[in-house]
Amino acid sequence: MFYFDPTYIIILPALIFAMWASARVDSTFKKYERNYSFRGYTGAMAAREILNARGLYDVGIERVNGRLSDHYDPRTNVIRLSEAVYNSTSTAAIGVACHEAGHAMQYAENYFPIKFRALIIPMTNIGSTFGIWLFIIGLIFSFPMICFIGIILFSFTAIFQLATLPTEYNASKRALAAIEESGILNSEEQQGAKKVLSAAALTYVAALAVSLTQLLRLIVLFGGTRRRR
């Protein structure tokens, strides 16, 4: 049966890695959200500081519900910070907030990876929603072409994750450089922000690993059905 076959072993290591990465970012954030900055900047204040230093006065900053739901929305040019980040003066919160400001800097400077990622989002949404289902339908009814189309559509998920990696690492690099340049955190406090961002980056590595191994699994299954024909 499709849902119980040996090819699941292909994605199992990536799934374990993803669970570990998620737990690590949560535990790292919890550790450093208790370390408060000496200068007393909140996450929102820190983001505003480094945006203003780069002339990005038009970028808004809003508070949103949820834990670690922080993101930059290029459509509205707004950074949305979670409750654990917006008003917190912890080194963890400042690191996360400045990371999102890093994304705003990327859009302002037309950083290619983030522009490319935004460009393929429609195909990624289609691929992640319909790719697997098309593959299953093709497999059940022995239509190799439908299986192939499903694989192509799903591959956009892996491409999206691949484009996400340099985008996220670059945003963190920009954030840490801006924090140091502005003096928002001292050298010891910067280590906390760096560790939080490094842990968060692992979740994107894990997401790429999961999507690539899932893609590989589909290809293996597709090859198996063709050999049986």
Coordinates of N, CA and C in Angstrom, one line a residue:
M1 N 0.8 -1.2 0.0 CA 0.0 0.0 0.0 C 0.9 1.2 0.0
F2 N 0.3 2.3 -0.6 CA 1.1 3.6 -0.7 C 1.5 4.1 0.7
Y3 N 0.6 4.1 1.6 CA 0.9 4.8 2.9 C 1.8 3.9 3.8
F4 N 2.0 2.6 3.5 CA 2.8 1.8 4.3 C 3.8 1.0 3.4
D5 N 4.8 1.7 3.1 CA 5.8 1.1 2.2 C 7.2 1.4 2.7
P6 N 8.2 0.6 2.3 CA 9.6 0.7 2.8 C 10.2 2.1 2.5
T7 N 9.7 2.8 1.5 CA 10.3 4.0 1.1 C 10.2 5.1 2.1
Y8 N 9.4 4.9 3.1 CA 9.3 5.9 4.2 C 10.6 6.0 4.9
I9 N 11.5 5.0 4.9 CA 12.8 5.0 5.5 C 13.6 6.2 5.0
I10 N 13.3 6.6 3.7 CA 14.1 7.7 3.1 C 13.9 9.0 3.8
I11 N 12.6 9.3 4.2 CA 12.4 10.6 4.9 C 12.5 10.5 6.4
L12 N 12.6 9.3 7.0 CA 12.6 9.2 8.4 C 13.7 10.0 9.1
P13 N 15.0 9.9 8.6 CA 16.0 10.7 9.3 C 15.8 12.2 9.2
A14 N 15.2 12.7 8.1 CA 14.9 14.1 7.9 C 13.8 14.5 8.9
L15 N 12.8 13.7 9.1 CA 11.7 14.0 10.0 C 12.2 14.1 11.4
I16 N 13.1 13.1 11.8 CA 13.7 13.2 13.2 C 14.5 14.4 13.3
F17 N 15.3 14.8 12.3 CA 16.1 16.0 12.4 C 15.2 17.2 12.5
A18 N 14.1 17.3 11.8 CA 13.2 18.4 11.9 C 12.6 18.5 13.3
M19 N 12.2 17.4 13.9 CA 11.7 17.4 15.3 C 12.7 17.9 16.3
W20 N 14.0 17.5 16.1 CA 15.1 17.9 16.9 C 15.3 19.4 16.8
A21 N 15.3 19.9 15.5 CA 15.6 21.3 15.3 C 14.5 22.2 15.9
S22 N 13.2 21.7 15.8 CA 12.1 22.5 16.3 C 12.2 22.6 17.9
A23 N 12.6 21.5 18.5 CA 12.8 21.4 19.9 C 13.9 22.3 20.4
R24 N 15.0 22.3 19.5 CA 16.2 23.1 19.9 C 15.9 24.6 19.8
V25 N 15.2 25.0 18.8 CA 14.9 26.5 18.7 C 14.0 26.9 19.8
D26 N 13.1 26.1 20.2 CA 12.2 26.4 21.3 C 13.0 26.5 22.6
S27 N 13.8 25.5 22.9 CA 14.6 25.5 24.2 C 15.6 26.6 24.2
T28 N 16.2 26.9 23.0 CA 17.2 28.0 23.0 C 16.5 29.4 23.2
F29 N 15.4 29.6 22.6 CA 14.6 30.8 22.8 C 14.2 31.0 24.3
K30 N 13.8 29.9 24.9 CA 13.3 29.9 26.3 C 14.5 30.3 27.2
K31 N 15.7 29.8 26.9 CA 16.9 30.0 27.7 C 17.3 31.5 27.6
Y32 N 17.3 32.1 26.4 CA 17.7 33.5 26.3 C 16.6 34.5 26.4
E33 N 15.4 34.1 26.5 CA 14.3 35.1 26.7 C 14.3 35.5 28.2
R34 N 15.2 34.8 29.0 CA 15.3 35.2 30.4 C 16.6 36.1 30.6
N35 N 17.4 36.3 29.6 CA 18.5 37.2 29.6 C 18.2 38.5 29.0
Y36 N 18.1 39.5 29.9 CA 17.6 40.8 29.5 C 18.7 41.8 29.1
S37 N 18.5 42.6 28.1 CA 19.6 43.5 27.7 C 19.8 44.6 28.7
F38 N 21.1 45.0 28.8 CA 21.4 46.1 29.7 C 20.8 47.4 29.3
R39 N 20.8 47.7 28.0 CA 20.3 49.0 27.5 C 18.8 49.1 27.5
G40 N 18.1 47.9 27.7 CA 16.6 47.9 27.8 C 15.8 48.1 26.6
Y41 N 16.4 47.8 25.4 CA 15.7 47.9 24.2 C 14.7 46.7 24.1
T42 N 13.5 47.0 23.7 CA 12.5 45.9 23.4 C 12.8 45.4 22.0
G43 N 12.2 44.3 21.6 CA 12.3 43.8 20.3 C 11.9 44.8 19.2
A44 N 10.7 45.4 19.5 CA 10.2 46.4 18.6 C 11.1 47.7 18.5
M45 N 11.6 48.1 19.6 CA 12.5 49.2 19.6 C 13.8 48.9 18.8
A46 N 14.3 47.7 19.0 CA 15.6 47.3 18.3 C 15.4 47.3 16.8
A47 N 14.3 46.7 16.4 CA 14.0 46.6 15.0 C 13.9 48.0 14.4
R48 N 13.1 48.9 15.1 CA 13.0 50.3 14.6 C 14.3 51.0 14.5
E49 N 15.2 50.8 15.5 CA 16.5 51.4 15.5 C 17.3 51.1 14.3
I50 N 17.4 49.8 14.0 CA 18.2 49.5 12.8 C 17.6 49.8 11.5
L51 N 16.2 49.8 11.5 CA 15.6 50.2 10.2 C 15.8 51.7 9.9
N52 N 15.6 52.5 11.0 CA 15.8 53.9 10.8 C 17.3 54.2 10.4
A53 N 18.2 53.5 11.0 CA 19.6 53.7 10.7 C 19.9 53.5 9.2
R54 N 19.0 52.7 8.5 CA 19.2 52.4 7.1 C 18.2 53.2 6.2
G55 N 17.5 54.1 6.8 CA 16.6 55.0 6.1 C 15.3 54.3 5.8
L56 N 15.0 53.2 6.4 CA 13.7 52.4 6.1 C 12.6 52.9 7.1
Y57 N 12.3 54.1 7.0 CA 11.3 54.7 8.0 C 9.9 54.3 7.6
D58 N 9.7 53.8 6.4 CA 8.3 53.5 6.0 C 8.0 52.0 6.3
V59 N 8.9 51.3 6.9 CA 8.6 49.9 7.3 C 7.8 49.9 8.6
G60 N 6.6 49.4 8.7 CA 5.9 49.4 9.9 C 6.2 48.2 10.8
I61 N 5.9 48.3 12.1 CA 6.1 47.3 13.1 C 4.8 47.1 13.9
E62 N 4.3 45.9 13.9 CA 3.1 45.6 14.6 C 3.2 44.4 15.5
R63 N 2.4 44.3 16.5 CA 2.3 43.1 17.3 C 1.3 42.2 16.9
V64 N 1.6 40.9 16.9 CA 0.6 39.8 16.5 C 0.5 38.8 17.6
N65 N -0.6 38.0 17.6 CA -0.7 36.9 18.5 C 0.2 35.7 18.1
G66 N 0.3 34.8 19.0 CA 1.1 33.6 18.8 C 2.5 33.7 19.3
R67 N 3.1 32.5 19.4 CA 4.5 32.5 19.9 C 5.4 32.2 18.8
L68 N 6.4 33.0 18.6 CA 7.4 32.9 17.5 C 6.7 32.9 16.2
S69 N 5.7 33.8 16.0 CA 4.9 33.9 14.8 C 5.5 35.2 14.0
D70 N 6.7 35.6 14.3 CA 7.3 36.8 13.8 C 7.6 36.6 12.3
H71 N 7.3 37.7 11.5 CA 7.6 37.6 10.1 C 7.5 39.0 9.5
Y72 N 8.2 39.2 8.4 CA 8.1 40.4 7.6 C 7.1 40.2 6.4
D73 N 6.1 41.1 6.3 CA 5.2 40.9 5.2 C 5.5 42.0 4.1
P74 N 6.1 41.6 3.0 CA 6.5 42.5 2.0 C 5.3 43.2 1.3
R75 N 4.2 42.6 1.3 CA 3.0 43.1 0.6 C 2.5 44.4 1.3
T76 N 2.6 44.4 2.6 CA 2.2 45.6 3.4 C 3.4 46.4 3.9
N77 N 4.6 45.8 3.7 CA 5.8 46.5 4.2 C 5.8 46.6 5.7
V78 N 5.4 45.6 6.4 CA 5.2 45.6 7.9 C 5.9 44.4 8.5
I79 N 6.6 44.6 9.6 CA 7.2 43.6 10.4 C 6.2 43.3 11.5
R80 N 5.8 42.0 11.6 CA 4.9 41.6 12.7 C 5.6 40.8 13.7
L81 N 5.6 41.2 14.9 CA 6.3 40.6 16.0 C 5.4 40.0 17.0
S82 N 5.7 38.8 17.4 CA 4.9 38.0 18.4 C 4.9 38.7 19.8
E83 N 4.0 38.3 20.6 CA 3.9 38.9 22.0 C 5.2 38.6 22.8
A84 N 5.9 37.5 22.5 CA 7.1 37.2 23.2 C 8.3 38.0 22.8
V85 N 8.1 38.7 21.7 CA 9.2 39.5 21.1 C 9.0 41.0 21.1
Y86 N 7.8 41.4 20.8 CA 7.5 42.8 20.7 C 7.9 43.7 21.9
N87 N 7.4 43.4 23.0 CA 7.7 44.2 24.2 C 8.8 43.6 25.1
S88 N 9.4 42.5 24.7 CA 10.5 41.9 25.6 C 11.8 42.6 25.4
T89 N 12.6 42.7 26.4 CA 13.9 43.2 26.4 C 15.0 42.1 26.4
S90 N 14.6 40.9 26.1 CA 15.5 39.8 26.2 C 16.4 39.8 24.9
T91 N 17.6 39.2 25.1 CA 18.5 39.1 23.9 C 17.9 38.2 22.9
A92 N 17.1 37.2 23.3 CA 16.4 36.4 22.3 C 15.4 37.2 21.4
A93 N 14.6 38.0 22.1 CA 13.6 38.8 21.4 C 14.3 39.8 20.5
I94 N 15.3 40.4 20.9 CA 16.0 41.4 20.1 C 16.6 40.7 18.8
G95 N 17.2 39.5 19.0 CA 17.7 38.8 17.9 C 16.7 38.5 16.8
V96 N 15.5 38.0 17.3 CA 14.4 37.7 16.4 C 13.9 38.9 15.7
A97 N 13.7 40.0 16.4 CA 13.1 41.2 15.8 C 14.1 41.8 14.8
C98 N 15.4 41.8 15.1 CA 16.3 42.3 14.1 C 16.5 41.4 12.9
H99 N 16.3 40.1 13.1 CA 16.3 39.2 12.0 C 15.2 39.6 11.0
E100 N 14.0 39.9 11.5 CA 12.9 40.3 10.6 C 13.2 41.6 10.0
A101 N 13.9 42.5 10.7 CA 14.3 43.7 10.0 C 15.3 43.5 8.9
G102 N 16.1 42.4 9.1 CA 17.0 42.0 8.0 C 16.3 41.6 6.8
H103 N 15.1 41.0 6.9 CA 14.3 40.7 5.7 C 13.8 42.0 5.0
A104 N 13.4 43.0 5.8 CA 13.0 44.2 5.2 C 14.2 44.9 4.5
M105 N 15.4 44.8 5.0 CA 16.6 45.3 4.3 C 16.8 44.6 3.0
Q106 N 16.6 43.3 3.0 CA 16.7 42.5 1.8 C 15.8 43.0 0.6
Y107 N 14.6 43.2 1.0 CA 13.6 43.7 0.0 C 14.0 45.1 -0.5
A108 N 14.4 45.9 0.4 CA 14.8 47.3 0.1 C 16.0 47.3 -0.9
E109 N 16.9 46.3 -0.8 CA 18.1 46.2 -1.6 C 17.9 45.3 -2.8
N110 N 16.7 44.7 -3.0 CA 16.4 43.8 -4.1 C 17.4 42.6 -4.0
Y111 N 17.5 42.1 -2.8 CA 18.4 40.9 -2.6 C 17.8 39.7 -3.4
F112 N 18.5 39.1 -4.4 CA 18.0 38.2 -5.3 C 17.3 37.0 -4.7
P113 N 17.9 36.2 -3.8 CA 17.2 35.0 -3.3 C 15.8 35.3 -2.7
I114 N 15.6 36.4 -2.0 CA 14.3 36.6 -1.4 C 13.3 37.1 -2.5
K115 N 13.8 37.7 -3.6 CA 12.9 38.1 -4.7 C 12.5 36.8 -5.5
F116 N 13.5 35.9 -5.6 CA 13.2 34.7 -6.3 C 12.2 33.8 -5.5
R117 N 12.4 33.8 -4.2 CA 11.5 33.0 -3.3 C 10.1 33.5 -3.5
A118 N 10.0 34.9 -3.4 CA 8.6 35.5 -3.6 C 8.0 35.2 -4.9
L119 N 8.8 35.1 -6.0 CA 8.4 34.9 -7.3 C 7.7 33.5 -7.5
I120 N 8.3 32.5 -6.8 CA 7.8 31.1 -6.9 C 6.8 30.7 -5.9
I121 N 6.4 31.6 -5.0 CA 5.4 31.2 -4.0 C 4.1 30.7 -4.6
P122 N 3.6 31.3 -5.6 CA 2.3 30.7 -6.2 C 2.5 29.3 -6.7
M123 N 3.6 29.0 -7.4 CA 3.8 27.6 -7.8 C 4.1 26.7 -6.6
T124 N 4.7 27.2 -5.6 CA 5.0 26.4 -4.4 C 3.7 26.0 -3.7
N125 N 2.8 27.0 -3.6 CA 1.5 26.7 -3.0 C 0.7 25.7 -3.7
I126 N 0.7 25.8 -5.1 CA 0.0 24.8 -5.9 C 0.7 23.4 -5.7
G127 N 2.0 23.4 -5.8 CA 2.8 22.2 -5.7 C 2.6 21.5 -4.4
S128 N 2.6 22.2 -3.3 CA 2.5 21.6 -2.0 C 1.1 21.1 -1.7
T129 N 0.1 21.8 -2.4 CA -1.3 21.4 -2.2 C -1.7 20.2 -3.1
F130 N -1.3 20.3 -4.3 CA -1.8 19.3 -5.3 C -0.8 18.3 -5.8
G131 N 0.5 18.6 -5.6 CA 1.6 17.7 -6.1 C 1.5 16.2 -5.6
I132 N 1.4 16.1 -4.3 CA 1.3 14.7 -3.7 C 0.0 14.0 -4.1
W133 N -1.1 14.8 -4.2 CA -2.4 14.2 -4.5 C -2.4 13.7 -6.0
L134 N -1.8 14.5 -6.9 CA -1.7 14.1 -8.3 C -0.9 12.8 -8.4
F135 N 0.2 12.8 -7.6 CA 1.1 11.6 -7.6 C 0.3 10.4 -7.2
I136 N -0.4 10.5 -6.1 CA -1.2 9.4 -5.5 C -2.2 8.9 -6.6
I137 N -3.0 9.9 -7.2 CA -4.0 9.5 -8.2 C -3.3 8.8 -9.4
G138 N -2.2 9.3 -9.8 CA -1.5 8.6 -10.9 C -1.0 7.2 -10.5
L139 N -0.6 7.1 -9.3 CA -0.1 5.8 -8.8 C -1.2 4.8 -8.7
I140 N -2.4 5.2 -8.2 CA -3.5 4.3 -8.0 C -4.1 3.9 -9.3
F141 N -4.2 4.8 -10.3 CA -4.8 4.5 -11.6 C -3.8 4.2 -12.7
S142 N -2.5 4.0 -12.3 CA -1.5 3.7 -13.2 C -1.4 4.6 -14.4
F143 N -1.3 5.9 -14.1 CA -1.1 7.0 -15.1 C 0.3 7.6 -14.8
P144 N 1.3 7.1 -15.4 CA 2.7 7.6 -15.1 C 2.8 9.1 -15.4
M145 N 2.1 9.6 -16.4 CA 2.2 11.1 -16.7 C 1.7 11.9 -15.6
I146 N 0.6 11.5 -15.0 CA 0.0 12.2 -13.8 C 1.0 12.2 -12.6
C147 N 1.6 11.0 -12.4 CA 2.6 10.9 -11.4 C 3.8 11.9 -11.6
F148 N 4.2 11.9 -12.9 CA 5.3 12.8 -13.3 C 5.0 14.3 -13.0
I149 N 3.8 14.7 -13.4 CA 3.3 16.0 -13.2 C 3.3 16.3 -11.7
G150 N 2.8 15.4 -10.9 CA 2.8 15.5 -9.4 C 4.2 15.8 -8.9
I151 N 5.2 15.0 -9.4 CA 6.5 15.2 -8.9 C 7.1 16.6 -9.3
I152 N 6.8 17.0 -10.5 CA 7.3 18.3 -11.0 C 6.7 19.4 -10.1
L153 N 5.4 19.3 -9.8 CA 4.7 20.3 -9.0 C 5.3 20.3 -7.6
F154 N 5.5 19.1 -7.0 CA 6.0 19.0 -5.6 C 7.5 19.6 -5.6
S155 N 8.2 19.4 -6.7 CA 9.6 19.9 -6.7 C 9.7 21.4 -6.4
F156 N 8.7 22.2 -6.6 CA 8.7 23.6 -6.3 C 8.8 23.8 -4.8
T157 N 8.3 22.9 -4.0 CA 8.4 23.0 -2.6 C 9.9 22.9 -2.2
A158 N 10.6 22.0 -2.8 CA 12.1 21.8 -2.5 C 12.8 23.1 -3.0
I159 N 12.5 23.6 -4.2 CA 13.1 24.7 -4.7 C 12.9 25.9 -3.8
F160 N 11.7 26.1 -3.3 CA 11.4 27.2 -2.4 C 12.2 27.1 -1.1
Q161 N 12.3 25.9 -0.5 CA 13.1 25.7 0.7 C 14.6 26.0 0.4
L162 N 15.1 25.6 -0.8 CA 16.4 25.8 -1.2 C 16.7 27.3 -1.3
A163 N 15.8 28.1 -1.8 CA 15.9 29.5 -1.9 C 15.8 30.2 -0.5
T164 N 15.1 29.5 0.4 CA 14.9 30.1 1.7 C 16.2 30.1 2.6
L165 N 17.0 29.1 2.4 CA 18.2 28.9 3.2 C 19.1 30.2 3.1
P166 N 19.6 30.6 1.9 CA 20.5 31.8 1.9 C 19.7 33.0 2.4
T167 N 18.4 33.1 2.1 CA 17.6 34.2 2.6 C 17.6 34.4 4.1
E168 N 17.4 33.3 4.8 CA 17.4 33.3 6.3 C 18.7 33.5 6.9
Y169 N 19.8 32.9 6.3 CA 21.1 33.1 6.9 C 21.6 34.5 6.7
N170 N 21.2 35.1 5.5 CA 21.6 36.4 5.2 C 20.9 37.4 6.1
A171 N 19.6 37.2 6.4 CA 18.9 38.1 7.3 C 19.5 38.0 8.7
S172 N 19.9 36.9 9.2 CA 20.5 36.8 10.5 C 21.9 37.5 10.5
K173 N 22.6 37.3 9.4 CA 23.9 38.0 9.3 C 23.8 39.5 9.4
R174 N 22.8 40.0 8.6 CA 22.5 41.4 8.6 C 22.1 41.9 10.1
A175 N 21.2 41.1 10.7 CA 20.7 41.4 12.0 C 21.9 41.5 13.0
L176 N 22.8 40.5 13.1 CA 23.9 40.5 14.0 C 24.8 41.7 13.8
A177 N 25.1 42.0 12.5 CA 26.0 43.1 12.2 C 25.3 44.4 12.6
A178 N 24.0 44.6 12.4 CA 23.4 45.8 12.8 C 23.3 45.9 14.3
I179 N 23.1 44.8 15.0 CA 23.1 44.9 16.5 C 24.4 45.3 17.0
E180 N 25.5 44.8 16.4 CA 26.9 45.1 16.9 C 27.2 46.6 16.6
E181 N 26.8 47.0 15.3 CA 27.1 48.4 14.9 C 26.4 49.4 15.7
S182 N 25.1 49.1 16.1 CA 24.3 50.1 16.8 C 24.6 50.1 18.3
G183 N 25.2 49.0 18.8 CA 25.4 48.9 20.2 C 24.2 48.5 21.0
I184 N 23.1 48.0 20.4 CA 21.9 47.6 21.1 C 22.2 46.6 22.1
L185 N 23.1 45.6 21.8 CA 23.5 44.6 22.8 C 25.0 44.7 22.9
N186 N 25.5 44.4 24.1 CA 27.0 44.3 24.3 C 27.5 43.0 23.8
S187 N 28.8 42.8 23.8 CA 29.4 41.6 23.1 C 28.9 40.3 23.8
E188 N 28.7 40.3 25.1 CA 28.3 39.1 25.8 C 26.8 38.8 25.4
E189 N 26.0 39.9 25.4 CA 24.6 39.7 25.0 C 24.4 39.3 23.6
Q190 N 25.3 39.7 22.7 CA 25.2 39.3 21.3 C 25.3 37.8 21.1
Q191 N 26.0 37.2 22.0 CA 26.1 35.7 21.9 C 24.7 35.0 22.1
G192 N 23.9 35.6 22.9 CA 22.6 35.0 23.1 C 21.7 35.2 21.9
A193 N 21.8 36.4 21.3 CA 21.0 36.6 20.0 C 21.5 35.7 18.9
K194 N 22.8 35.5 18.8 CA 23.4 34.7 17.8 C 23.0 33.2 17.9
K195 N 23.0 32.7 19.2 CA 22.6 31.3 19.4 C 21.1 31.1 19.1
V196 N 20.3 32.0 19.4 CA 18.9 31.9 19.0 C 18.7 31.9 17.5
L197 N 19.4 32.8 16.8 CA 19.2 32.8 15.3 C 19.9 31.6 14.7
S198 N 21.0 31.1 15.3 CA 21.6 29.9 14.7 C 20.7 28.7 14.9
A199 N 20.0 28.6 16.0 CA 19.1 27.5 16.3 C 17.9 27.6 15.3
A200 N 17.4 28.8 15.1 CA 16.3 29.0 14.2 C 16.7 28.6 12.7
A201 N 17.9 28.9 12.4 CA 18.3 28.5 11.0 C 18.3 27.0 10.8
L202 N 18.5 26.2 11.8 CA 18.5 24.8 11.6 C 17.1 24.3 11.2
T203 N 16.1 25.0 11.6 CA 14.7 24.6 11.2 C 14.5 24.7 9.7
Y204 N 15.2 25.7 9.1 CA 15.1 25.8 7.6 C 15.9 24.8 6.9
V205 N 17.1 24.4 7.5 CA 17.9 23.3 7.0 C 17.0 22.0 7.0
A206 N 16.3 21.8 8.2 CA 15.5 20.6 8.3 C 14.4 20.6 7.3
A207 N 13.7 21.8 7.1 CA 12.6 21.8 6.2 C 13.1 21.5 4.8
L208 N 14.3 21.9 4.4 CA 14.9 21.6 3.1 C 15.1 20.0 3.0
A209 N 15.7 19.5 4.1 CA 16.0 18.1 4.1 C 14.7 17.2 4.0
V210 N 13.6 17.7 4.6 CA 12.3 16.9 4.5 C 11.8 17.0 3.1
S211 N 11.8 18.2 2.5 CA 11.2 18.3 1.2 C 12.1 17.6 0.1
L212 N 13.4 17.6 0.3 CA 14.3 16.9 -0.7 C 14.1 15.3 -0.5
T213 N 14.0 14.9 0.7 CA 13.9 13.4 0.9 C 12.5 12.9 0.4
Q214 N 11.5 13.8 0.7 CA 10.1 13.4 0.2 C 10.1 13.4 -1.4
L215 N 10.8 14.4 -2.0 CA 10.9 14.4 -3.4 C 11.6 13.1 -3.9
L216 N 12.7 12.8 -3.2 CA 13.4 11.5 -3.6 C 12.5 10.3 -3.5
R217 N 11.7 10.3 -2.4 CA 10.8 9.1 -2.2 C 9.8 9.0 -3.3
L218 N 9.3 10.1 -3.8 CA 8.3 10.1 -4.9 C 9.0 9.6 -6.2
I219 N 10.2 10.0 -6.4 CA 11.0 9.6 -7.6 C 11.2 8.1 -7.5
V220 N 11.6 7.6 -6.3 CA 11.8 6.1 -6.1 C 10.5 5.3 -6.4
L221 N 9.4 5.8 -5.9 CA 8.2 5.2 -6.1 C 7.8 5.2 -7.6
F222 N 8.0 6.3 -8.2 CA 7.7 6.4 -9.6 C 8.5 5.5 -10.5
G223 N 9.8 5.4 -10.1 CA 10.7 4.4 -10.8 C 10.3 3.0 -10.6
G224 N 9.8 2.7 -9.4 CA 9.3 1.3 -9.2 C 8.1 1.0 -10.0
T225 N 7.2 1.9 -10.1 CA 6.0 1.6 -10.9 C 6.3 1.4 -12.4
R226 N 7.3 2.2 -12.9 CA 7.6 2.1 -14.3 C 8.3 0.8 -14.6
R227 N 9.1 0.3 -13.6 CA 9.8 -1.0 -13.8 C 8.8 -2.1 -13.8
R228 N 7.8 -2.0 -13.0 CA 6.7 -3.1 -12.9 C 5.9 -3.1 -14.2
R229 N 5.8 -2.0 -14.9 CA 5.1 -2.0 -16.1 C 5.9 -2.7 -17.2

